[in-house]
Short mmCIF file of C-alpha atoms in Angstrom, two decimals:
data_model
loop_
_atom_site.label_atom_id
_atom_site.label_comp_id
_atom_site.label_asym_id
_atom_site.label_seq_id
_atom_site.Cartn_x
_atom_site.Cartn_y
_atom_site.Cartn_z
CA MET M 16 4.55 -11.84 26.97
CA TYR M 17 6.74 -8.73 26.84
CA LEU M 18 9.90 -10.78 27.41
CA ALA M 19 8.88 -13.20 24.67
CA MET M 20 8.60 -10.27 22.23
CA ILE M 21 12.05 -9.05 23.27
CA ASP M 22 13.43 -12.57 22.71
CA VAL M 23 11.89 -12.69 19.24
CA LEU M 24 13.41 -9.32 18.33
CA THR M 25 16.77 -10.34 19.78
CA GLY M 26 16.69 -13.57 17.77
CA ALA M 27 16.32 -11.60 14.54
CA GLY M 28 19.79 -10.12 15.06
CA LEU M 29 20.79 -7.30 12.74
CA LEU M 30 17.93 -8.12 10.41
CA LYS M 31 15.51 -6.55 12.87
CA TYR M 32 16.52 -3.17 11.42
CA PRO M 33 15.53 -3.78 7.78
CA LEU M 34 12.47 -5.65 9.02
CA GLY M 35 11.60 -2.67 11.22
CA LEU M 36 12.04 -0.36 8.23
CA CYS M 37 9.72 -2.57 6.16
CA SER M 38 7.18 -2.55 8.96
CA ALA M 39 7.26 1.23 9.40
CA ALA M 40 7.01 1.81 5.64
CA ALA M 41 4.06 -0.58 5.31
CA ILE M 42 2.18 1.03 8.19
CA PHE M 43 2.80 4.51 6.79
CA ILE M 44 1.74 3.61 3.24
CA ILE M 45 -1.41 1.77 4.33
CA CYS M 46 -2.53 4.54 6.69
CA GLU M 47 -1.68 7.40 4.32
CA ARG M 48 -3.34 5.80 1.29
CA ALA M 49 -6.42 4.75 3.28
CA TYR M 50 -6.83 8.37 4.36
CA ALA M 51 -6.09 9.82 0.91
CA LEU M 52 -8.48 7.40 -0.81
CA ARG M 53 -11.53 8.09 1.30
CA LYS M 54 -14.65 8.88 -0.72
CA ALA M 55 -14.75 12.55 0.33
CA ALA M 56 -11.22 13.12 -0.99
CA VAL M 57 -11.69 11.38 -4.33
CA MET M 58 -15.31 11.56 -5.45
CA PRO M 59 -17.63 13.33 -3.00
CA GLN M 60 -21.23 12.32 -3.54
CA ASP M 61 -22.50 15.88 -4.09
CA LEU M 62 -19.93 16.42 -6.83
CA VAL M 63 -20.80 13.10 -8.49
CA GLU M 64 -24.50 14.01 -8.45
CA ALA M 65 -23.75 17.44 -9.94
CA VAL M 66 -21.75 15.87 -12.79
CA ILE M 67 -24.50 13.32 -13.47
CA ALA M 68 -27.27 15.95 -13.37
CA GLY M 69 -25.26 18.51 -15.34
CA ARG M 70 -25.56 21.07 -12.53
CA PRO M 71 -22.89 23.62 -11.66
CA LEU M 72 -20.21 22.17 -9.43
CA MET M 73 -19.91 23.42 -5.88
CA GLY M 74 -17.49 22.35 -3.16
CA GLY M 75 -14.93 19.58 -3.26
CA ARG M 76 -12.47 21.65 -5.28
CA HIS M 77 -9.44 19.69 -4.04
CA THR M 78 -10.72 16.25 -4.92
CA VAL M 79 -9.69 14.00 -7.79
CA LEU M 80 -13.02 14.42 -9.56
CA ALA M 81 -12.90 18.22 -9.21
CA ARG M 82 -9.38 18.34 -10.70
CA ILE M 83 -10.57 16.29 -13.68
CA VAL M 84 -13.60 18.55 -14.19
CA ASP M 85 -11.41 21.67 -13.93
CA PHE M 86 -8.99 20.25 -16.50
CA ALA M 87 -11.89 19.37 -18.81
CA GLU M 88 -13.27 22.91 -18.54
CA LYS M 89 -9.87 24.39 -19.40
CA ASN M 90 -9.51 22.03 -22.39
CA PRO M 91 -13.08 21.89 -23.70
CA ASN M 92 -12.54 20.23 -27.07
CA ASP M 93 -9.72 17.86 -26.28
CA GLU M 94 -11.31 14.58 -25.19
CA GLY M 95 -8.00 12.69 -25.47
CA ALA M 96 -6.24 15.11 -23.11
CA VAL M 97 -9.07 14.87 -20.58
CA LYS M 98 -8.94 11.07 -20.63
CA ALA M 99 -5.15 11.15 -20.31
CA PHE M 100 -5.44 13.53 -17.35
CA ALA M 101 -7.99 11.20 -15.72
CA ARG M 102 -5.54 8.27 -16.15
CA LEU M 103 -2.85 10.43 -14.57
CA GLU M 104 -5.12 11.11 -11.58
CA VAL M 105 -5.76 7.37 -11.19
CA ASN M 106 -2.01 6.84 -11.34
CA ARG M 107 -1.58 9.42 -8.57
CA MET M 108 -4.05 7.47 -6.43
CA GLN M 109 -1.79 4.42 -6.75
CA ARG M 110 1.19 6.28 -5.27
CA GLY M 111 2.94 4.08 -2.71
CA VAL M 112 0.84 0.96 -3.27
CA PRO M 113 3.47 -0.79 -5.46
CA TYR M 114 5.93 -0.46 -2.57
CA LEU M 115 3.61 -2.66 -0.51
CA ASP M 116 4.14 -5.35 -3.15
CA VAL M 117 7.88 -5.06 -2.63
CA ILE M 118 7.48 -5.17 1.15
CA TYR M 119 5.28 -8.26 1.21
CA ALA M 120 7.72 -10.02 -1.09
CA ALA M 121 10.92 -8.87 0.64
CA ALA M 122 10.00 -9.14 4.34
CA PRO M 123 9.65 -12.95 4.43
CA LEU M 124 12.86 -13.31 2.41
CA ILE M 125 14.73 -11.07 4.83
CA GLY M 126 13.29 -13.14 7.68
CA LEU M 127 14.28 -16.36 5.96
CA SER M 128 17.85 -15.17 5.55
CA GLY M 129 17.88 -14.46 9.28
CA THR M 130 16.68 -17.98 9.94
CA VAL M 131 19.36 -19.48 7.73
CA THR M 132 22.15 -17.47 9.34
CA GLY M 133 20.79 -18.28 12.80
CA LEU M 134 20.71 -21.99 12.02
CA LEU M 135 24.24 -21.83 10.65
CA ARG M 136 25.31 -20.26 13.93
CA VAL M 137 23.52 -22.99 15.92
CA PHE M 138 24.98 -25.85 13.91
CA SER M 139 28.47 -24.37 14.06
CA GLN M 140 28.36 -24.77 17.86
CA ILE M 141 28.22 -28.57 17.71
CA SER M 142 30.94 -30.04 19.87
CA PRO M 143 33.77 -31.57 17.80
CA ASP M 144 34.45 -34.11 20.58
CA THR M 145 30.98 -35.62 20.88
CA GLY M 146 29.43 -34.50 17.60
CA LEU M 147 26.37 -33.43 19.57
CA PRO M 148 25.12 -29.97 20.40
CA ASP M 149 24.22 -28.78 23.88
CA PRO M 150 20.48 -29.63 23.87
CA VAL M 151 19.36 -26.49 25.70
CA ALA M 152 21.49 -24.13 23.62
CA PHE M 153 20.48 -25.96 20.44
CA THR M 154 16.75 -25.66 21.19
CA GLN M 155 17.02 -22.01 22.16
CA GLY M 156 19.14 -21.24 19.11
CA VAL M 157 16.68 -22.84 16.70
CA ALA M 158 13.76 -21.01 18.33
CA LEU M 159 15.54 -17.69 18.06
CA ALA M 160 16.63 -18.36 14.49
CA LEU M 161 13.03 -18.89 13.45
CA SER M 162 12.03 -15.56 15.00
CA ALA M 163 13.29 -13.61 11.97
CA THR M 164 10.92 -15.55 9.74
CA VAL M 165 8.03 -14.92 12.13
CA ILE M 166 8.74 -11.19 12.06
CA GLY M 167 9.02 -11.21 8.27
CA LEU M 168 5.71 -13.01 7.89
CA SER M 169 3.99 -10.74 10.40
CA ILE M 170 5.03 -7.80 8.22
CA ALA M 171 4.23 -9.47 4.88
CA ILE M 172 0.68 -10.60 5.67
CA PRO M 173 -0.74 -7.18 6.62
CA SER M 174 1.16 -5.63 3.69
CA LEU M 175 -0.43 -8.12 1.31
CA VAL M 176 -3.90 -7.48 2.71
CA GLY M 177 -3.38 -3.71 2.63
CA ALA M 178 -2.10 -3.76 -0.95
CA GLY M 179 -5.06 -5.85 -2.07
CA TYR M 180 -7.58 -3.61 -0.32
CA LEU M 181 -6.07 -0.39 -1.64
CA SER M 182 -5.69 -1.74 -5.19
CA ARG M 183 -9.32 -2.83 -5.24
CA LYS M 184 -10.44 0.55 -3.95
CA ILE M 185 -8.43 2.34 -6.66
CA ASP M 186 -9.85 0.02 -9.34
CA ASN M 187 -13.39 0.84 -8.18
CA TYR M 188 -12.67 4.57 -8.32
CA ALA M 189 -11.13 4.19 -11.78
CA ALA M 190 -14.26 2.42 -13.04
CA GLU M 191 -16.53 5.09 -11.58
CA LEU M 192 -14.36 7.86 -13.04
CA GLU M 193 -14.50 6.24 -16.46
CA VAL M 194 -18.29 6.30 -16.39
CA LEU M 195 -18.34 9.91 -15.22
CA LEU M 196 -15.71 10.91 -17.78
CA GLU M 197 -18.20 10.59 -20.63
CA ARG M 198 -20.53 13.06 -18.92
CA ILE M 199 -17.69 15.41 -18.11
CA VAL M 200 -16.48 15.43 -21.73
CA ARG M 201 -20.01 15.98 -23.06
CA ARG M 202 -20.55 18.77 -20.54
CA THR M 203 -17.47 20.69 -21.66
CA GLN M 204 -18.13 20.28 -25.37
CA LYS M 205 -21.39 22.26 -25.23
#
């Protein structure tokens, strides 16, 4: 198993480096955003309940919802500014997620270019005398050439899933914030 993985990486040639960079970036973005977008960091339940009930806010001062409430309290009669600030906070939650879109589009293409160059290398080794390739070398060469595409797809699929999950989570938070925004604006206008 371990040797097969080494063979796959070897078959990717120099493209294993940009593919490795794509993989590391995707893992970092997915993990960092999943941690940053947990409920306690965006909209803790006790803070949501305090906004809904009109109670004084306690705790959660470094969360997205708390920053919006603080901004609303500092700008009590500027509903447009509060809504713009809330949109800015939603935009901050999306940080890094668009890069996942680039990764899941680019990784298979990088892998495909590795496959094409690998196949060119294999077909260029056809004997001019017989017009036939060495069957063993040909089979091994084709298998290794396809390894770049396998690596690219194995990076793209988790990136696509991660981007979809994180985007949906941000959309849900944005919808909840929009509902709470009306209460926050009313609360500061009193």
